[in-house]
mmCIF file with all atom_site columns, C-alpha atoms in Angstrom:
data_model
loop_
_atom_site.group_PDB
_atom_site.id
_atom_site.type_symbol
_atom_site.label_atom_id
_atom_site.label_alt_id
_atom_site.label_comp_id
_atom_site.label_asym_id
_atom_site.label_entity_id
_atom_site.label_seq_id
_atom_site.pdbx_PDB_ins_code
_atom_site.Cartn_x
_atom_site.Cartn_y
_atom_site.Cartn_z
_atom_site.occupancy
_atom_site.B_iso_or_equiv
_atom_site.pdbx_formal_charge
_atom_site.auth_seq_id
_atom_site.auth_comp_id
_atom_site.auth_asym_id
_atom_site.auth_atom_id
_atom_site.pdbx_PDB_model_num
ATOM 1   C CA . MET X 1 1   ? 4.978   13.918 1.669  1.00 0.00 ? 1   MET X CA 1
ATOM 2   C CA . GLU X 1 2   ? 7.531   14.892 -1.007 1.00 0.00 ? 2   GLU X CA 1
ATOM 3   C CA . GLN X 1 3   ? 5.695   17.374 -2.764 1.00 0.00 ? 3   GLN X CA 1
ATOM 4   C CA . THR X 1 4   ? 4.834   19.163 0.431  1.00 0.00 ? 4   THR X CA 1
ATOM 5   C CA . GLU X 1 5   ? 8.156   20.810 0.892  1.00 0.00 ? 5   GLU X CA 1
ATOM 6   C CA . TYR X 1 6   ? 7.508   22.669 -2.358 1.00 0.00 ? 6   TYR X CA 1
ATOM 7   C CA . ALA X 1 7   ? 3.723   23.511 -1.693 1.00 0.00 ? 7   ALA X CA 1
ATOM 8   C CA . TYR X 1 8   ? 5.365   25.159 1.719  1.00 0.00 ? 8   TYR X CA 1
ATOM 9   C CA . ASP X 1 9   ? 7.842   27.648 -0.308 1.00 0.00 ? 9   ASP X CA 1
ATOM 10  C CA . ALA X 1 10  ? 5.219   28.655 -2.866 1.00 0.00 ? 10  ALA X CA 1
ATOM 11  C CA . ALA X 1 11  ? 3.070   29.659 0.214  1.00 0.00 ? 11  ALA X CA 1
ATOM 12  C CA . SER X 1 12  ? 6.113   31.412 1.516  1.00 0.00 ? 12  SER X CA 1
ATOM 13  C CA . GLU X 1 13  ? 6.780   33.458 -1.676 1.00 0.00 ? 13  GLU X CA 1
ATOM 14  C CA . ARG X 1 14  ? 3.227   34.309 -2.043 1.00 0.00 ? 14  ARG X CA 1
ATOM 15  C CA . ASP X 1 15  ? 3.152   35.642 1.674  1.00 0.00 ? 15  ASP X CA 1
ATOM 16  C CA . GLY X 1 16  ? 6.407   37.353 1.370  1.00 0.00 ? 16  GLY X CA 1
ATOM 17  C CA . LEU X 1 17  ? 8.758   35.377 3.296  1.00 0.00 ? 17  LEU X CA 1
ATOM 18  C CA . LYS X 1 18  ? 11.989  33.594 2.796  1.00 0.00 ? 18  LYS X CA 1
ATOM 19  C CA . PRO X 1 19  ? 11.228  29.676 1.645  1.00 0.00 ? 19  PRO X CA 1
ATOM 20  C CA . CYS X 1 20  ? 13.010  27.226 3.838  1.00 0.00 ? 20  CYS X CA 1
ATOM 21  C CA . TYR X 1 21  ? 13.368  24.314 1.514  1.00 0.00 ? 21  TYR X CA 1
ATOM 22  C CA . THR X 1 22  ? 16.124  23.694 -1.415 1.00 0.00 ? 22  THR X CA 1
ATOM 23  C CA . VAL X 1 23  ? 17.856  21.490 -3.492 1.00 0.00 ? 23  VAL X CA 1
ATOM 24  C CA . ASP X 1 24  ? 21.124  22.185 -4.560 1.00 0.00 ? 24  ASP X CA 1
ATOM 25  C CA . LYS X 1 25  ? 20.770  25.770 -2.852 1.00 0.00 ? 25  LYS X CA 1
ATOM 26  C CA . THR X 1 26  ? 17.779  26.519 -5.199 1.00 0.00 ? 26  THR X CA 1
ATOM 27  C CA . VAL X 1 27  ? 14.377  27.425 -3.830 1.00 0.00 ? 27  VAL X CA 1
ATOM 28  C CA . TYR X 1 28  ? 12.494  24.122 -4.328 1.00 0.00 ? 28  TYR X CA 1
ATOM 29  C CA . ARG X 1 29  ? 9.653   24.870 -6.437 1.00 0.00 ? 29  ARG X CA 1
ATOM 30  C CA . SER X 1 30  ? 8.815   21.802 -8.357 1.00 0.00 ? 30  SER X CA 1
ATOM 31  C CA . GLY X 1 31  ? 9.437   17.823 -9.055 1.00 0.00 ? 31  GLY X CA 1
ATOM 32  C CA . VAL X 1 32  ? 10.449  15.280 -6.493 1.00 0.00 ? 32  VAL X CA 1
ATOM 33  C CA . SER X 1 33  ? 13.301  14.882 -4.808 1.00 0.00 ? 33  SER X CA 1
ATOM 34  C CA . ASP X 1 34  ? 15.296  13.369 -1.782 1.00 0.00 ? 34  ASP X CA 1
ATOM 35  C CA . ALA X 1 35  ? 18.074  15.797 -1.608 1.00 0.00 ? 35  ALA X CA 1
ATOM 36  C CA . VAL X 1 36  ? 15.422  18.622 0.235  1.00 0.00 ? 36  VAL X CA 1
ATOM 37  C CA . ALA X 1 37  ? 17.377  20.798 2.347  1.00 0.00 ? 37  ALA X CA 1
ATOM 38  C CA . CYS X 1 38  ? 15.905  23.135 5.447  1.00 0.00 ? 38  CYS X CA 1
ATOM 39  C CA . ASP X 1 39  ? 17.556  26.790 5.887  1.00 0.00 ? 39  ASP X CA 1
ATOM 40  C CA . TRP X 1 40  ? 16.434  26.913 9.608  1.00 0.00 ? 40  TRP X CA 1
ATOM 41  C CA . GLN X 1 41  ? 17.256  30.658 9.655  1.00 0.00 ? 41  GLN X CA 1
ATOM 42  C CA . ALA X 1 42  ? 14.450  31.541 7.158  1.00 0.00 ? 42  ALA X CA 1
ATOM 43  C CA . ASP X 1 43  ? 11.260  32.643 8.197  1.00 0.00 ? 43  ASP X CA 1
ATOM 44  C CA . GLY X 1 44  ? 8.792   31.074 5.979  1.00 0.00 ? 44  GLY X CA 1
ATOM 45  C CA . TYR X 1 45  ? 6.618   27.972 6.164  1.00 0.00 ? 45  TYR X CA 1
ATOM 46  C CA . ARG X 1 46  ? 8.192   24.520 6.689  1.00 0.00 ? 46  ARG X CA 1
ATOM 47  C CA . LEU X 1 47  ? 7.219   21.224 8.497  1.00 0.00 ? 47  LEU X CA 1
ATOM 48  C CA . PRO X 1 48  ? 7.707   20.951 12.062 1.00 0.00 ? 48  PRO X CA 1
ATOM 49  C CA . THR X 1 49  ? 10.560  18.967 13.761 1.00 0.00 ? 49  THR X CA 1
ATOM 50  C CA . GLU X 1 50  ? 9.391   16.101 15.585 1.00 0.00 ? 50  GLU X CA 1
ATOM 51  C CA . ALA X 1 51  ? 10.449  17.882 18.936 1.00 0.00 ? 51  ALA X CA 1
ATOM 52  C CA . GLU X 1 52  ? 8.611   21.249 17.906 1.00 0.00 ? 52  GLU X CA 1
ATOM 53  C CA . TRP X 1 53  ? 5.454   18.894 16.868 1.00 0.00 ? 53  TRP X CA 1
ATOM 54  C CA . GLU X 1 54  ? 5.671   17.457 20.507 1.00 0.00 ? 54  GLU X CA 1
ATOM 55  C CA . ALA X 1 55  ? 5.879   20.522 22.330 1.00 0.00 ? 55  ALA X CA 1
ATOM 56  C CA . ALA X 1 56  ? 3.201   22.116 20.382 1.00 0.00 ? 56  ALA X CA 1
ATOM 57  C CA . ALA X 1 57  ? 0.944   19.215 20.833 1.00 0.00 ? 57  ALA X CA 1
ATOM 58  C CA . ARG X 1 58  ? 1.308   19.239 24.717 1.00 0.00 ? 58  ARG X CA 1
ATOM 59  C CA . GLY X 1 59  ? -0.009  22.916 24.795 1.00 0.00 ? 59  GLY X CA 1
ATOM 60  C CA . GLY X 1 60  ? 1.687   24.074 27.895 1.00 0.00 ? 60  GLY X CA 1
ATOM 61  C CA . LEU X 1 61  ? 1.013   20.845 29.790 1.00 0.00 ? 61  LEU X CA 1
ATOM 62  C CA . VAL X 1 62  ? 4.032   18.643 31.306 1.00 0.00 ? 62  VAL X CA 1
ATOM 63  C CA . GLY X 1 63  ? 4.201   14.905 31.639 1.00 0.00 ? 63  GLY X CA 1
ATOM 64  C CA . LYS X 1 64  ? 0.435   14.359 30.317 1.00 0.00 ? 64  LYS X CA 1
ATOM 65  C CA . ARG X 1 65  ? -0.489  11.696 27.722 1.00 0.00 ? 65  ARG X CA 1
ATOM 66  C CA . PHE X 1 66  ? -2.568  13.796 25.866 1.00 0.00 ? 66  PHE X CA 1
ATOM 67  C CA . PRO X 1 67  ? -2.411  17.218 24.911 1.00 0.00 ? 67  PRO X CA 1
ATOM 68  C CA . TRP X 1 68  ? -5.354  18.016 27.612 1.00 0.00 ? 68  TRP X CA 1
ATOM 69  C CA . GLY X 1 69  ? -4.594  15.279 30.442 1.00 0.00 ? 69  GLY X CA 1
ATOM 70  C CA . ASP X 1 70  ? -4.250  11.591 30.969 1.00 0.00 ? 70  ASP X CA 1
ATOM 71  C CA . THR X 1 71  ? -7.839  10.476 29.579 1.00 0.00 ? 71  THR X CA 1
ATOM 72  C CA . ILE X 1 72  ? -9.255  10.561 26.264 1.00 0.00 ? 72  ILE X CA 1
ATOM 73  C CA . SER X 1 73  ? -12.814 9.981  24.995 1.00 0.00 ? 73  SER X CA 1
ATOM 74  C CA . GLN X 1 74  ? -14.402 10.840 21.862 1.00 0.00 ? 74  GLN X CA 1
ATOM 75  C CA . GLU X 1 75  ? -16.038 13.848 23.214 1.00 0.00 ? 75  GLU X CA 1
ATOM 76  C CA . ARG X 1 76  ? -12.407 15.210 22.736 1.00 0.00 ? 76  ARG X CA 1
ATOM 77  C CA . ALA X 1 77  ? -11.096 13.547 19.552 1.00 0.00 ? 77  ALA X CA 1
ATOM 78  C CA . ASN X 1 78  ? -11.736 11.528 16.492 1.00 0.00 ? 78  ASN X CA 1
ATOM 79  C CA . TYR X 1 79  ? -10.133 7.813  16.970 1.00 0.00 ? 79  TYR X CA 1
ATOM 80  C CA . ILE X 1 80  ? -11.155 4.419  17.610 1.00 0.00 ? 80  ILE X CA 1
ATOM 81  C CA . ALA X 1 81  ? -12.417 3.948  20.977 1.00 0.00 ? 81  ALA X CA 1
ATOM 82  C CA . GLY X 1 82  ? -12.379 0.523  22.906 1.00 0.00 ? 82  GLY X CA 1
ATOM 83  C CA . PRO X 1 83  ? -11.503 -0.958 26.175 1.00 0.00 ? 83  PRO X CA 1
ATOM 84  C CA . ARG X 1 84  ? -8.300  -1.637 25.716 1.00 0.00 ? 84  ARG X CA 1
ATOM 85  C CA . GLU X 1 85  ? -6.224  0.969  27.494 1.00 0.00 ? 85  GLU X CA 1
ATOM 86  C CA . GLY X 1 86  ? -6.731  2.304  31.136 1.00 0.00 ? 86  GLY X CA 1
ATOM 87  C CA . TYR X 1 87  ? -6.925  5.657  30.176 1.00 0.00 ? 87  TYR X CA 1
ATOM 88  C CA . GLU X 1 88  ? -10.048 5.282  27.683 1.00 0.00 ? 88  GLU X CA 1
ATOM 89  C CA . GLU X 1 89  ? -13.350 7.100  28.936 1.00 0.00 ? 89  GLU X CA 1
ATOM 90  C CA . SER X 1 90  ? -15.586 7.029  25.941 1.00 0.00 ? 90  SER X CA 1
ATOM 91  C CA . GLN X 1 91  ? -19.096 5.929  26.425 1.00 0.00 ? 91  GLN X CA 1
ATOM 92  C CA . THR X 1 92  ? -19.025 4.593  22.646 1.00 0.00 ? 92  THR X CA 1
ATOM 93  C CA . ALA X 1 93  ? -16.841 1.974  20.820 1.00 0.00 ? 93  ALA X CA 1
ATOM 94  C CA . GLY X 1 94  ? -15.392 1.575  17.548 1.00 0.00 ? 94  GLY X CA 1
ATOM 95  C CA . HIS X 1 95  ? -15.212 4.772  15.438 1.00 0.00 ? 95  HIS X CA 1
ATOM 96  C CA . HIS X 1 96  ? -16.517 7.663  15.743 1.00 0.00 ? 96  HIS X CA 1
ATOM 97  C CA . PRO X 1 97  ? -19.818 7.647  15.614 1.00 0.00 ? 97  PRO X CA 1
ATOM 98  C CA . GLN X 1 98  ? -20.000 11.391 14.308 1.00 0.00 ? 98  GLN X CA 1
ATOM 99  C CA . PHE X 1 99  ? -17.933 10.457 11.406 1.00 0.00 ? 99  PHE X CA 1
ATOM 100 C CA . ALA X 1 100 ? -18.757 6.877  10.721 1.00 0.00 ? 100 ALA X CA 1
ATOM 101 C CA . LEU X 1 101 ? -21.602 7.601  7.713  1.00 0.00 ? 101 LEU X CA 1
ATOM 102 C CA . VAL X 1 102 ? -22.987 4.664  6.082  1.00 0.00 ? 102 VAL X CA 1
ATOM 103 C CA . GLY X 1 103 ? -20.561 2.198  7.545  1.00 0.00 ? 103 GLY X CA 1
ATOM 104 C CA . ALA X 1 104 ? -17.465 4.211  6.458  1.00 0.00 ? 104 ALA X CA 1
ATOM 105 C CA . ALA X 1 105 ? -15.692 6.252  8.966  1.00 0.00 ? 105 ALA X CA 1
ATOM 106 C CA . GLY X 1 106 ? -13.649 9.466  8.231  1.00 0.00 ? 106 GLY X CA 1
ATOM 107 C CA . THR X 1 107 ? -12.381 12.822 9.160  1.00 0.00 ? 107 THR X CA 1
ATOM 108 C CA . SER X 1 108 ? -13.726 15.359 11.167 1.00 0.00 ? 108 SER X CA 1
ATOM 109 C CA . ARG X 1 109 ? -13.859 18.920 10.533 1.00 0.00 ? 109 ARG X CA 1
ATOM 110 C CA . VAL X 1 110 ? -11.353 21.279 12.161 1.00 0.00 ? 110 VAL X CA 1
ATOM 111 C CA . LYS X 1 111 ? -12.733 22.637 15.770 1.00 0.00 ? 111 LYS X CA 1
ATOM 112 C CA . THR X 1 112 ? -15.174 19.702 16.180 1.00 0.00 ? 112 THR X CA 1
ATOM 113 C CA . PHE X 1 113 ? -13.142 19.153 19.308 1.00 0.00 ? 113 PHE X CA 1
ATOM 114 C CA . PRO X 1 114 ? -11.739 21.917 21.856 1.00 0.00 ? 114 PRO X CA 1
ATOM 115 C CA . PRO X 1 115 ? -8.276  22.967 21.299 1.00 0.00 ? 115 PRO X CA 1
ATOM 116 C CA . ASN X 1 116 ? -5.069  22.417 23.724 1.00 0.00 ? 116 ASN X CA 1
ATOM 117 C CA . GLY X 1 117 ? -3.805  24.944 26.068 1.00 0.00 ? 117 GLY X CA 1
ATOM 118 C CA . TYR X 1 118 ? -1.913  26.670 22.925 1.00 0.00 ? 118 TYR X CA 1
ATOM 119 C CA . GLY X 1 119 ? -5.246  26.840 20.685 1.00 0.00 ? 119 GLY X CA 1
ATOM 120 C CA . LEU X 1 120 ? -4.346  24.227 18.467 1.00 0.00 ? 120 LEU X CA 1
ATOM 121 C CA . TYR X 1 121 ? -6.881  21.729 17.253 1.00 0.00 ? 121 TYR X CA 1
ATOM 122 C CA . ASP X 1 122 ? -6.649  18.464 16.488 1.00 0.00 ? 122 ASP X CA 1
ATOM 123 C CA . MET X 1 123 ? -3.107  17.358 17.833 1.00 0.00 ? 123 MET X CA 1
ATOM 124 C CA . ALA X 1 124 ? -4.699  14.149 18.695 1.00 0.00 ? 124 ALA X CA 1
ATOM 125 C CA . GLY X 1 125 ? -6.572  11.861 16.359 1.00 0.00 ? 125 GLY X CA 1
ATOM 126 C CA . ASN X 1 126 ? -8.126  12.948 12.849 1.00 0.00 ? 126 ASN X CA 1
ATOM 127 C CA . VAL X 1 127 ? -5.133  12.983 10.871 1.00 0.00 ? 127 VAL X CA 1
ATOM 128 C CA . SER X 1 128 ? -1.563  11.759 11.754 1.00 0.00 ? 128 SER X CA 1
ATOM 129 C CA . GLN X 1 129 ? 0.889   14.652 10.899 1.00 0.00 ? 129 GLN X CA 1
ATOM 130 C CA . TRP X 1 130 ? 4.390   14.710 9.185  1.00 0.00 ? 130 TRP X CA 1
ATOM 131 C CA . CYS X 1 131 ? 7.102   15.888 11.048 1.00 0.00 ? 131 CYS X CA 1
ATOM 132 C CA . TRP X 1 132 ? 10.361  16.592 9.115  1.00 0.00 ? 132 TRP X CA 1
ATOM 133 C CA . ASP X 1 133 ? 12.929  14.183 11.183 1.00 0.00 ? 133 ASP X CA 1
ATOM 134 C CA . TRP X 1 134 ? 13.888  11.494 9.590  1.00 0.00 ? 134 TRP X CA 1
ATOM 135 C CA . PHE X 1 135 ? 13.596  8.263  11.599 1.00 0.00 ? 135 PHE X CA 1
ATOM 136 C CA . GLY X 1 136 ? 16.191  7.579  13.902 1.00 0.00 ? 136 GLY X CA 1
ATOM 137 C CA . ASN X 1 137 ? 17.332  7.320  17.641 1.00 0.00 ? 137 ASN X CA 1
ATOM 138 C CA . TYR X 1 138 ? 17.733  10.569 19.917 1.00 0.00 ? 138 TYR X CA 1
ATOM 139 C CA . PRO X 1 139 ? 20.453  11.203 22.519 1.00 0.00 ? 139 PRO X CA 1
ATOM 140 C CA . GLU X 1 140 ? 19.338  9.529  25.768 1.00 0.00 ? 140 GLU X CA 1
ATOM 141 C CA . LYS X 1 141 ? 19.704  12.890 27.419 1.00 0.00 ? 141 LYS X CA 1
ATOM 142 C CA . PRO X 1 142 ? 17.460  15.922 26.582 1.00 0.00 ? 142 PRO X CA 1
ATOM 143 C CA . THR X 1 143 ? 18.685  17.971 23.480 1.00 0.00 ? 143 THR X CA 1
ATOM 144 C CA . PRO X 1 144 ? 17.223  21.550 22.797 1.00 0.00 ? 144 PRO X CA 1
ATOM 145 C CA . ASP X 1 145 ? 15.826  21.643 19.327 1.00 0.00 ? 145 ASP X CA 1
ATOM 146 C CA . PRO X 1 146 ? 16.779  18.647 17.730 1.00 0.00 ? 146 PRO X CA 1
ATOM 147 C CA . LYS X 1 147 ? 16.157  17.787 14.022 1.00 0.00 ? 147 LYS X CA 1
ATOM 148 C CA . GLY X 1 148 ? 16.739  14.501 13.508 1.00 0.00 ? 148 GLY X CA 1
ATOM 149 C CA . PRO X 1 149 ? 19.074  12.462 11.952 1.00 0.00 ? 149 PRO X CA 1
ATOM 150 C CA . ALA X 1 150 ? 20.780  13.812 8.646  1.00 0.00 ? 150 ALA X CA 1
ATOM 151 C CA . LYS X 1 151 ? 19.048  11.001 6.207  1.00 0.00 ? 151 LYS X CA 1
ATOM 152 C CA . GLY X 1 152 ? 17.151  8.096  6.184  1.00 0.00 ? 152 GLY X CA 1
ATOM 153 C CA . SER X 1 153 ? 14.547  6.314  4.406  1.00 0.00 ? 153 SER X CA 1
ATOM 154 C CA . LEU X 1 154 ? 11.347  6.679  6.684  1.00 0.00 ? 154 LEU X CA 1
ATOM 155 C CA . ARG X 1 155 ? 9.915   9.860  8.076  1.00 0.00 ? 155 ARG X CA 1
ATOM 156 C CA . ILE X 1 156 ? 8.192   10.583 11.372 1.00 0.00 ? 156 ILE X CA 1
ATOM 157 C CA . LEU X 1 157 ? 4.253   10.833 11.843 1.00 0.00 ? 157 LEU X CA 1
ATOM 158 C CA . ARG X 1 158 ? 2.685   11.869 15.064 1.00 0.00 ? 158 ARG X CA 1
ATOM 159 C CA . GLY X 1 159 ? -0.699  12.272 16.449 1.00 0.00 ? 159 GLY X CA 1
ATOM 160 C CA . GLY X 1 160 ? -2.516  9.300  15.651 1.00 0.00 ? 160 GLY X CA 1
ATOM 161 C CA . HIS X 1 161 ? -5.813  9.326  13.333 1.00 0.00 ? 161 HIS X CA 1
ATOM 162 C CA . TRP X 1 162 ? -9.296  8.551  13.130 1.00 0.00 ? 162 TRP X CA 1
ATOM 163 C CA . ASN X 1 163 ? -8.472  4.812  12.155 1.00 0.00 ? 163 ASN X CA 1
ATOM 164 C CA . ASN X 1 164 ? -6.224  4.343  15.309 1.00 0.00 ? 164 ASN X CA 1
ATOM 165 C CA . ALA X 1 165 ? -6.612  3.390  18.756 1.00 0.00 ? 165 ALA X CA 1
ATOM 166 C CA . ALA X 1 166 ? -6.129  5.799  21.801 1.00 0.00 ? 166 ALA X CA 1
ATOM 167 C CA . VAL X 1 167 ? -2.651  4.839  22.203 1.00 0.00 ? 167 VAL X CA 1
ATOM 168 C CA . ARG X 1 168 ? -1.470  6.654  19.085 1.00 0.00 ? 168 ARG X CA 1
ATOM 169 C CA . ALA X 1 169 ? -3.238  9.603  20.007 1.00 0.00 ? 169 ALA X CA 1
ATOM 170 C CA . THR X 1 170 ? -1.173  10.061 22.788 1.00 0.00 ? 170 THR X CA 1
ATOM 171 C CA . CYS X 1 171 ? 1.784   13.074 22.826 1.00 0.00 ? 171 CYS X CA 1
ATOM 172 C CA . GLY X 1 172 ? 4.623   10.932 22.732 1.00 0.00 ? 172 GLY X CA 1
ATOM 173 C CA . PHE X 1 173 ? 3.188   8.063  20.410 1.00 0.00 ? 173 PHE X CA 1
ATOM 174 C CA . ARG X 1 174 ? 5.825   7.786  17.006 1.00 0.00 ? 174 ARG X CA 1
ATOM 175 C CA . VAL X 1 175 ? 5.135   6.020  13.985 1.00 0.00 ? 175 VAL X CA 1
ATOM 176 C CA . THR X 1 176 ? 7.160   5.878  10.447 1.00 0.00 ? 176 THR X CA 1
ATOM 177 C CA . GLY X 1 177 ? 5.928   6.033  6.713  1.00 0.00 ? 177 GLY X CA 1
ATOM 178 C CA . PHE X 1 178 ? 7.814   6.380  3.253  1.00 0.00 ? 178 PHE X CA 1
ATOM 179 C CA . PRO X 1 179 ? 7.909   9.897  2.110  1.00 0.00 ? 179 PRO X CA 1
ATOM 180 C CA . THR X 1 180 ? 5.730   8.888  -0.602 1.00 0.00 ? 180 THR X CA 1
ATOM 181 C CA . LEU X 1 181 ? 2.964   7.768  1.678  1.00 0.00 ? 181 LEU X CA 1
ATOM 182 C CA . ALA X 1 182 ? -0.613  9.637  0.617  1.00 0.00 ? 182 ALA X CA 1
ATOM 183 C CA . SER X 1 183 ? -3.491  8.586  2.714  1.00 0.00 ? 183 SER X CA 1
ATOM 184 C CA . THR X 1 184 ? -6.901  9.643  4.020  1.00 0.00 ? 184 THR X CA 1
ATOM 185 C CA . ASN X 1 185 ? -5.500  9.880  7.038  1.00 0.00 ? 185 ASN X CA 1
ATOM 186 C CA . VAL X 1 186 ? -2.126  11.849 6.628  1.00 0.00 ? 186 VAL X CA 1
ATOM 187 C CA . GLY X 1 187 ? -1.673  15.675 7.005  1.00 0.00 ? 187 GLY X CA 1
ATOM 188 C CA . PHE X 1 188 ? 0.616   18.178 8.135  1.00 0.00 ? 188 PHE X CA 1
ATOM 189 C CA . ARG X 1 189 ? 0.799   21.702 9.207  1.00 0.00 ? 189 ARG X CA 1
ATOM 190 C CA . LEU X 1 190 ? 2.349   24.533 9.267  1.00 0.00 ? 190 LEU X CA 1
ATOM 191 C CA . ALA X 1 191 ? 5.459   25.577 11.709 1.00 0.00 ? 191 ALA X CA 1
ATOM 192 C CA . ARG X 1 192 ? 7.833   29.022 11.207 1.00 0.00 ? 192 ARG X CA 1
ATOM 193 C CA . ARG X 1 193 ? 10.884  30.034 12.997 1.00 0.00 ? 193 ARG X CA 1
ATOM 194 C CA . GLU X 1 194 ? 10.098  32.327 16.008 1.00 0.00 ? 194 GLU X CA 1
ATOM 195 C CA . THR X 1 195 ? 10.572  36.147 14.871 1.00 0.00 ? 195 THR X CA 1
ATOM 196 C CA . SER X 1 196 ? 10.710  39.212 17.220 1.00 0.00 ? 196 SER X CA 1
ATOM 197 C CA . GLN X 1 197 ? 7.060   39.360 16.966 1.00 0.00 ? 197 GLN X CA 1
ATOM 198 C CA . THR X 1 198 ? 6.252   35.739 18.793 1.00 0.00 ? 198 THR X CA 1
ATOM 199 C CA . ALA X 1 199 ? 9.409   36.449 21.360 1.00 0.00 ? 199 ALA X CA 1
ATOM 200 C CA . ASP X 1 200 ? 6.985   36.998 24.092 1.00 0.00 ? 200 ASP X CA 1
ATOM 201 C CA . GLN X 1 201 ? 5.850   32.982 23.386 1.00 0.00 ? 201 GLN X CA 1
ATOM 202 C CA . ARG X 1 202 ? 9.154   31.639 23.187 1.00 0.00 ? 202 ARG X CA 1
ATOM 203 C CA . CYS X 1 203 ? 9.444   28.278 24.648 1.00 0.00 ? 203 CYS X CA 1
ATOM 204 C CA . ARG X 1 204 ? 12.296  25.961 25.098 1.00 0.00 ? 204 ARG X CA 1
ATOM 205 C CA . ARG X 1 205 ? 11.473  22.967 23.029 1.00 0.00 ? 205 ARG X CA 1
ATOM 206 C CA . THR X 1 206 ? 13.189  19.527 24.543 1.00 0.00 ? 206 THR X CA 1
ATOM 207 C CA . PHE X 1 207 ? 12.519  16.370 22.830 1.00 0.00 ? 207 PHE X CA 1
ATOM 208 C CA . THR X 1 208 ? 11.272  13.336 25.154 1.00 0.00 ? 208 THR X CA 1
ATOM 209 C CA . ILE X 1 209 ? 9.471   9.826  23.997 1.00 0.00 ? 209 ILE X CA 1
ATOM 210 C CA . GLY X 1 210 ? 6.807   9.374  26.799 1.00 0.00 ? 210 GLY X CA 1
#
């Protein structure tokens, strides 16, 4: 993950946007650093905060377990199915049979499963997704647009993946990882600051665990 930030900056500069990430107030273009800062007013690409990720994953639904509702099956996501949770509705068990080839499971192609209410794919299962936030406790009361602790040793991943059970695919499940983690079951998404062009899609993002 430590090298994804400068990939975001490179993509931002390519597209004529202001890069979000800096090290010592200089655009982060190479190397590995634990002193990366984010300019939240920049219009370039960046990792979503944990709160942004959860709001995006829920797709406009309120109080639901998954991006589409309260139950899950392998018709909707790539994960390990099993009878351990009462909200499991799969007719199959174990790794997703469509992606378990020669005894080895793996990722599925984007758009294999239906999108959520915001038109986003694979917000549950397939690969876990990095968030900007360092791991830590959030205020007990809802807080608009929190950005996590100022420092830490572990970052947040969300969404579960192809080698996880259904519980980790729920919208509110949190896991952590060292920023150096690289794996076939971990990925990331692009996020950008809201601009005047997206004002009609504005939403108030509030972080909750559930």
